[in-house]
mmCIF file of C-alpha atoms in Angstrom:
data_model
loop_
_atom_site.group_PDB
_atom_site.id
_atom_site.type_symbol
_atom_site.label_atom_id
_atom_site.label_comp_id
_atom_site.label_asym_id
_atom_site.label_seq_id
_atom_site.Cartn_x
_atom_site.Cartn_y
_atom_site.Cartn_z
ATOM 1 C CA MET A 1 -4.233 12.588 22.113
ATOM 2 C CA ILE A 2 -5.554 10.605 19.258
ATOM 3 C CA ASN A 3 -3.332 10.783 16.206
ATOM 4 C CA THR A 4 -4.914 13.184 13.549
ATOM 5 C CA ALA A 5 -1.881 13.356 11.166
ATOM 6 C CA LEU A 6 -1.229 12.011 7.658
ATOM 7 C CA LEU A 7 1.960 10.157 6.732
ATOM 8 C CA PRO A 8 4.425 11.681 4.389
ATOM 9 C CA ALA A 9 5.848 9.216 1.786
ATOM 10 C CA ASP A 10 9.340 8.923 3.246
ATOM 11 C CA LYS A 11 7.826 7.891 6.452
ATOM 12 C CA ASP A 12 5.427 5.322 5.116
ATOM 13 C CA PRO A 13 7.076 1.866 5.285
ATOM 14 C CA MET A 14 3.744 -0.107 5.001
ATOM 15 C CA GLY A 15 2.708 1.873 1.918
ATOM 16 C CA ALA A 16 5.966 1.439 0.440
ATOM 17 C CA ALA A 17 5.747 -2.259 0.874
ATOM 18 C CA ILE A 18 2.332 -2.218 -0.642
ATOM 19 C CA ALA A 19 3.421 -0.293 -3.554
ATOM 20 C CA ASP A 20 6.366 -2.628 -4.189
ATOM 21 C CA TYR A 21 4.045 -5.770 -3.971
ATOM 22 C CA PHE A 22 1.494 -4.201 -6.346
ATOM 23 C CA LYS A 23 4.156 -3.433 -9.059
ATOM 24 C CA ARG A 24 6.296 -6.545 -8.661
ATOM 25 C CA HIS A 25 4.071 -9.115 -7.032
ATOM 26 C CA LYS A 26 6.613 -9.594 -4.427
ATOM 27 C CA ALA A 27 8.060 -7.377 -1.610
ATOM 28 C CA ASP A 28 10.930 -7.253 0.821
ATOM 29 C CA ARG A 29 10.518 -7.722 4.653
ATOM 30 C CA LEU A 30 8.179 -5.317 6.385
ATOM 31 C CA ARG A 31 9.653 -5.265 9.751
ATOM 32 C CA VAL A 32 7.918 -4.489 12.802
ATOM 33 C CA PHE A 33 9.585 -3.223 16.055
ATOM 34 C CA SER A 34 8.064 -2.734 19.596
ATOM 35 C CA SER A 35 9.624 -2.133 23.105
ATOM 36 C CA GLN A 36 7.360 -4.775 24.472
ATOM 37 C CA PHE A 37 8.125 -7.497 21.983
ATOM 38 C CA ASP A 38 10.834 -8.978 19.800
ATOM 39 C CA GLU A 39 11.196 -7.990 16.132
ATOM 40 C CA ASP A 40 8.373 -9.312 13.927
ATOM 41 C CA GLU A 41 7.292 -8.895 10.346
ATOM 42 C CA ILE A 42 4.204 -8.561 8.255
ATOM 43 C CA PRO A 43 3.814 -10.810 5.288
ATOM 44 C CA VAL A 44 2.980 -8.278 2.695
ATOM 45 C CA GLU A 45 1.073 -10.761 0.339
ATOM 46 C CA GLU A 46 -1.599 -11.097 3.233
ATOM 47 C CA LEU A 47 -2.449 -7.372 2.610
ATOM 48 C CA PHE A 48 -3.712 -8.347 -0.964
ATOM 49 C CA ARG A 49 -5.817 -11.226 0.175
ATOM 50 C CA THR A 50 -9.066 -12.194 -1.620
ATOM 51 C CA GLU A 51 -12.335 -12.480 0.013
ATOM 52 C CA LYS A 52 -11.743 -16.357 0.097
ATOM 53 C CA GLN A 53 -8.537 -15.880 1.810
ATOM 54 C CA MET A 54 -9.876 -13.545 4.568
ATOM 55 C CA PRO A 55 -10.408 -14.902 8.149
ATOM 56 C CA LEU A 56 -14.101 -15.538 9.104
ATOM 57 C CA LEU A 57 -14.282 -12.350 11.304
ATOM 58 C CA GLU A 58 -13.584 -10.114 8.303
ATOM 59 C CA ARG A 59 -15.961 -11.948 5.734
ATOM 60 C CA THR A 60 -18.521 -11.768 8.493
ATOM 61 C CA ALA A 61 -18.055 -7.845 8.803
ATOM 62 C CA LEU A 62 -18.150 -7.302 5.144
ATOM 63 C CA GLN A 63 -21.426 -9.274 4.748
ATOM 64 C CA MET A 64 -23.014 -7.209 7.699
ATOM 65 C CA ALA A 65 -21.985 -3.771 6.273
ATOM 66 C CA THR A 66 -24.815 -1.950 4.673
ATOM 67 C CA GLY A 67 -25.692 1.442 3.370
ATOM 68 C CA ARG A 68 -23.000 4.002 3.026
ATOM 69 C CA ILE A 69 -19.769 2.330 4.253
ATOM 70 C CA LEU A 70 -16.540 3.716 5.471
ATOM 71 C CA ASP A 71 -13.363 1.416 5.179
ATOM 72 C CA VAL A 72 -10.918 2.884 7.787
ATOM 73 C CA GLY A 73 -7.199 2.036 7.296
ATOM 74 C CA ALA A 74 -7.973 0.498 3.920
ATOM 75 C CA GLY A 75 -4.409 -0.418 3.079
ATOM 76 C CA SER A 76 -4.223 -2.086 -0.296
ATOM 77 C CA GLY A 77 -8.091 -1.918 -0.580
ATOM 78 C CA CYS A 78 -8.896 -5.663 -0.321
ATOM 79 C CA HIS A 79 -11.968 -5.008 1.903
ATOM 80 C CA SER A 80 -13.181 -2.136 -0.341
ATOM 81 C CA LEU A 81 -12.828 -4.158 -3.467
ATOM 82 C CA THR A 82 -14.722 -7.101 -1.977
ATOM 83 C CA LEU A 83 -17.476 -4.697 -0.974
ATOM 84 C CA GLN A 84 -17.611 -3.077 -4.554
ATOM 85 C CA GLU A 85 -18.032 -6.574 -6.036
ATOM 86 C CA ALA A 86 -20.848 -7.107 -3.961
ATOM 87 C CA GLY A 87 -22.583 -3.839 -5.263
ATOM 88 C CA LYS A 88 -22.001 -1.976 -1.987
ATOM 89 C CA GLU A 89 -21.314 1.742 -1.620
ATOM 90 C CA VAL A 90 -17.861 2.148 0.056
ATOM 91 C CA HIS A 91 -15.290 5.034 0.661
ATOM 92 C CA ALA A 92 -11.795 3.927 1.613
ATOM 93 C CA ILE A 93 -9.444 6.109 3.665
ATOM 94 C CA ASP A 94 -5.828 5.679 4.746
ATOM 95 C CA ILE A 95 -3.282 8.022 6.121
ATOM 96 C CA SER A 96 -0.704 6.406 3.859
ATOM 97 C CA PRO A 97 -0.235 8.277 0.474
ATOM 98 C CA LEU A 98 1.329 5.199 -1.241
ATOM 99 C CA SER A 99 -1.447 2.943 -0.082
ATOM 100 C CA VAL A 100 -3.994 5.442 -1.547
ATOM 101 C CA GLU A 101 -2.385 5.433 -4.768
ATOM 102 C CA VAL A 102 -2.416 1.760 -5.072
ATOM 103 C CA MET A 103 -6.122 1.526 -4.246
ATOM 104 C CA LYS A 104 -6.828 3.957 -6.896
ATOM 105 C CA GLN A 105 -4.869 1.902 -9.485
ATOM 106 C CA ARG A 106 -6.426 -1.320 -8.233
ATOM 107 C CA GLY A 107 -9.848 0.128 -9.122
ATOM 108 C CA VAL A 108 -11.200 1.309 -5.688
ATOM 109 C CA ARG A 109 -13.728 3.987 -6.796
ATOM 110 C CA SER A 110 -13.945 6.191 -3.912
ATOM 111 C CA VAL A 111 -10.730 6.668 -1.817
ATOM 112 C CA SER A 112 -8.884 9.541 -0.160
ATOM 113 C CA GLN A 113 -5.808 10.177 2.066
ATOM 114 C CA THR A 114 -7.699 11.082 5.249
ATOM 115 C CA ASN A 115 -7.311 10.462 8.920
ATOM 116 C CA LEU A 116 -10.511 9.194 10.670
ATOM 117 C CA PHE A 117 -9.885 11.722 13.471
ATOM 118 C CA ASN A 118 -9.414 15.100 11.478
ATOM 119 C CA GLU A 119 -12.335 17.024 12.356
ATOM 120 C CA GLN A 120 -12.384 18.525 8.799
ATOM 121 C CA PHE A 121 -13.546 15.031 7.600
ATOM 122 C CA ALA A 122 -17.185 15.441 8.477
ATOM 123 C CA ASP A 123 -19.011 12.827 6.316
ATOM 124 C CA GLU A 124 -21.784 10.604 7.790
ATOM 125 C CA TYR A 125 -21.966 6.776 7.175
ATOM 126 C CA ASP A 126 -24.229 3.951 8.023
ATOM 127 C CA THR A 127 -21.444 1.392 8.610
ATOM 128 C CA ILE A 128 -17.886 2.415 9.705
ATOM 129 C CA LEU A 129 -15.502 -0.628 9.174
ATOM 130 C CA MET A 130 -12.387 -1.023 11.298
ATOM 131 C CA LEU A 131 -10.807 -4.327 10.431
ATOM 132 C CA MET A 132 -7.344 -5.850 10.858
ATOM 133 C CA ASN A 133 -7.261 -4.972 14.534
ATOM 134 C CA GLY A 134 -9.303 -1.996 13.767
ATOM 135 C CA SER A 135 -9.199 -0.755 17.526
ATOM 136 C CA GLY A 136 -5.496 -0.153 17.072
ATOM 137 C CA ILE A 137 -5.735 3.423 15.818
ATOM 138 C CA ILE A 138 -7.464 4.429 18.980
ATOM 139 C CA GLY A 139 -3.948 4.281 20.250
ATOM 140 C CA LYS A 140 -4.535 4.316 24.099
ATOM 141 C CA LEU A 141 -7.585 3.724 26.515
ATOM 142 C CA ASN A 142 -7.556 7.314 27.493
ATOM 143 C CA ASN A 143 -8.534 8.099 23.875
ATOM 144 C CA MET A 144 -11.788 6.113 24.143
ATOM 145 C CA PRO A 145 -13.967 9.266 25.103
ATOM 146 C CA ASP A 146 -12.565 11.086 22.014
ATOM 147 C CA PHE A 147 -13.301 8.038 19.782
ATOM 148 C CA PHE A 148 -16.775 7.508 20.763
ATOM 149 C CA GLN A 149 -17.540 11.279 20.458
ATOM 150 C CA ARG A 150 -16.093 11.138 16.960
ATOM 151 C CA MET A 151 -18.181 8.160 16.099
ATOM 152 C CA LYS A 152 -21.395 9.880 17.216
ATOM 153 C CA ARG A 153 -20.872 12.607 14.822
ATOM 154 C CA MET A 154 -19.934 10.381 11.931
ATOM 155 C CA LEU A 155 -22.680 7.637 12.113
ATOM 156 C CA ARG A 156 -26.147 8.063 10.539
ATOM 157 C CA PRO A 157 -29.099 7.280 12.611
ATOM 158 C CA LYS A 158 -29.134 3.486 13.279
ATOM 159 C CA GLY A 159 -25.650 3.154 11.889
ATOM 160 C CA CYS A 160 -22.987 1.089 13.550
ATOM 161 C CA ILE A 161 -19.132 0.444 13.624
ATOM 162 C CA LEU A 162 -17.884 -3.042 12.837
ATOM 163 C CA MET A 163 -14.581 -3.544 14.523
ATOM 164 C CA ASP A 164 -12.050 -6.301 15.286
ATOM 165 C CA SER A 165 -9.573 -6.558 18.262
ATOM 166 C CA SER A 166 -7.698 -9.080 20.223
ATOM 167 C CA ASP A 167 -7.333 -9.661 23.949
ATOM 168 C CA LEU A 168 -3.574 -9.931 24.650
ATOM 169 C CA ARG A 169 -4.074 -11.478 28.008
ATOM 170 C CA TYR A 170 -2.735 -14.873 26.546
ATOM 171 C CA LEU A 171 0.556 -13.106 26.405
ATOM 172 C CA PHE A 172 0.672 -13.057 30.236
ATOM 173 C CA GLU A 173 -0.446 -16.619 31.009
ATOM 174 C CA GLU A 174 1.727 -18.721 33.273
ATOM 175 C CA GLU A 175 2.551 -22.049 31.434
ATOM 176 C CA GLU A 176 2.185 -24.051 34.752
ATOM 177 C CA ASP A 177 -1.279 -23.296 35.711
ATOM 178 C CA GLY A 178 -2.810 -20.922 33.065
ATOM 179 C CA SER A 179 -3.188 -18.025 35.551
ATOM 180 C CA ILE A 180 -2.782 -14.528 34.296
ATOM 181 C CA VAL A 181 -0.021 -12.307 35.682
ATOM 182 C CA ILE A 182 -0.686 -8.497 34.841
ATOM 183 C CA ASP A 183 0.780 -5.502 36.413
ATOM 184 C CA LEU A 184 -2.336 -3.718 37.477
ATOM 185 C CA ALA A 185 -0.199 -0.714 38.468
ATOM 186 C CA GLY A 186 1.171 -0.456 35.012
ATOM 187 C CA ASP A 187 -0.439 0.622 31.687
ATOM 188 C CA TYR A 188 -3.236 -1.261 30.303
ATOM 189 C CA TYR A 189 -1.756 -4.510 28.749
ATOM 190 C CA GLY A 190 -3.274 -3.906 25.377
ATOM 191 C CA GLU A 191 -1.398 -0.688 24.842
ATOM 192 C CA ILE A 192 1.469 -1.189 22.578
ATOM 193 C CA ASP A 193 4.152 0.919 20.783
ATOM 194 C CA PHE A 194 5.056 -0.052 17.311
ATOM 195 C CA GLN A 195 7.672 1.071 14.551
ATOM 196 C CA MET A 196 7.875 -0.276 10.920
ATOM 197 C CA GLN A 197 10.680 -0.498 8.465
ATOM 198 C CA TYR A 198 10.566 -1.398 4.837
ATOM 199 C CA LYS A 199 14.059 -1.214 3.138
ATOM 200 C CA ASP A 200 15.543 1.967 4.181
ATOM 201 C CA ILE A 201 12.201 3.704 4.999
ATOM 202 C CA LYS A 202 11.498 3.827 8.582
ATOM 203 C CA GLY A 203 8.347 5.207 10.238
ATOM 204 C CA ASP A 204 7.828 7.059 13.454
ATOM 205 C CA THR A 205 6.927 5.152 16.629
ATOM 206 C CA PHE A 206 3.052 4.913 17.131
ATOM 207 C CA ASP A 207 0.645 3.656 19.821
ATOM 208 C CA TRP A 208 -1.704 0.785 18.970
ATOM 209 C CA LEU A 209 -4.424 -0.568 21.062
ATOM 210 C CA TYR A 210 -5.575 -4.221 21.523
ATOM 211 C CA VAL A 211 -8.629 -4.075 23.773
ATOM 212 C CA ASP A 212 -10.456 -6.958 25.460
ATOM 213 C CA PHE A 213 -14.129 -7.055 24.918
ATOM 214 C CA GLN A 214 -15.264 -6.367 28.445
ATOM 215 C CA THR A 215 -13.303 -3.114 28.654
ATOM 216 C CA LEU A 216 -14.431 -2.104 25.300
ATOM 217 C CA ASN A 217 -18.225 -2.626 26.429
ATOM 218 C CA LEU A 218 -17.605 -0.639 29.569
ATOM 219 C CA TYR A 219 -16.375 2.428 27.507
ATOM 220 C CA ALA A 220 -19.200 1.857 25.001
ATOM 221 C CA SER A 221 -21.926 1.998 27.426
ATOM 222 C CA GLU A 222 -20.347 4.932 29.152
ATOM 223 C CA TYR A 223 -20.548 6.927 25.968
ATOM 224 C CA GLY A 224 -24.010 5.843 24.810
ATOM 225 C CA PHE A 225 -23.067 2.863 22.764
ATOM 226 C CA LYS A 226 -24.172 -0.741 22.690
ATOM 227 C CA ALA A 227 -21.557 -3.324 22.190
ATOM 228 C CA GLU A 228 -22.713 -6.646 20.676
ATOM 229 C CA LEU A 229 -20.102 -9.449 20.440
ATOM 230 C CA VAL A 230 -20.588 -10.971 16.997
ATOM 231 C CA LYS A 231 -18.199 -13.575 16.616
ATOM 232 C CA GLU A 232 -15.068 -14.728 18.426
ATOM 233 C CA GLY A 233 -11.945 -16.183 16.436
ATOM 234 C CA LYS A 234 -9.587 -18.880 17.393
ATOM 235 C CA HIS A 235 -7.040 -16.793 19.153
ATOM 236 C CA TYR A 236 -8.605 -14.274 21.505
ATOM 237 C CA ASP A 237 -9.739 -12.179 18.571
ATOM 238 C CA TYR A 238 -13.438 -11.038 18.146
ATOM 239 C CA LEU A 239 -15.711 -8.975 16.009
ATOM 240 C CA VAL A 240 -17.800 -6.253 17.660
ATOM 241 C CA LYS A 241 -20.734 -4.345 16.529
ATOM 242 C CA LEU A 242 -21.068 -0.858 18.198
ATOM 243 C CA SER A 243 -24.301 0.883 17.689
ATOM 244 C CA LEU A 244 -25.906 3.933 19.398
ATOM 245 C CA ALA A 245 -28.061 2.834 22.344
#
């Protein structure tokens, strides 16, 4: 099942980190845990990056976005603010109440605490932006049918989704010969579980999907979409344009 919930403030570590950084221009460690990886952390200042500080994949997506734009999982609002400055019409959504409050204070004109997969959210858009590994919120591969059906209802004619993701196969490379060792009987290798903590605020564990382009392309074509590889990054990451075939 795709997650359709909103976060309460006491389970919103990333939002708390964003709110702290906005108020104090500094933040404590935003810690990330996973059953598959060692503990990591997200540099909170990077969530406030300017257009010049954004990776090329993100800048390319923002330039391509046209018409009525939906910025999904907008965080601190850096993408929405860049689009606004370019004179584009954008609505920002996030499941985090603290992030939404920060976006309003930063000047994002149209923003709401909304889950993309909540059926009561029934607006239509020309461009749906899913950046910073936007495929993540799909959660698992078996949610792909629900994802594409949802997108069909939300896209205007000739509309598109601009989404970035990464192929995690590099994590399974053998050092000696570069071959890939993946357990084909196990779960898809891009299905990861994460949990975040900021100070004493610990969020619930959630599913996050990194998907390779070939797999995404197969699902897209099965559900009536055309997947166009727009640009590849330096580290197995890529930007894809998904439009109705």
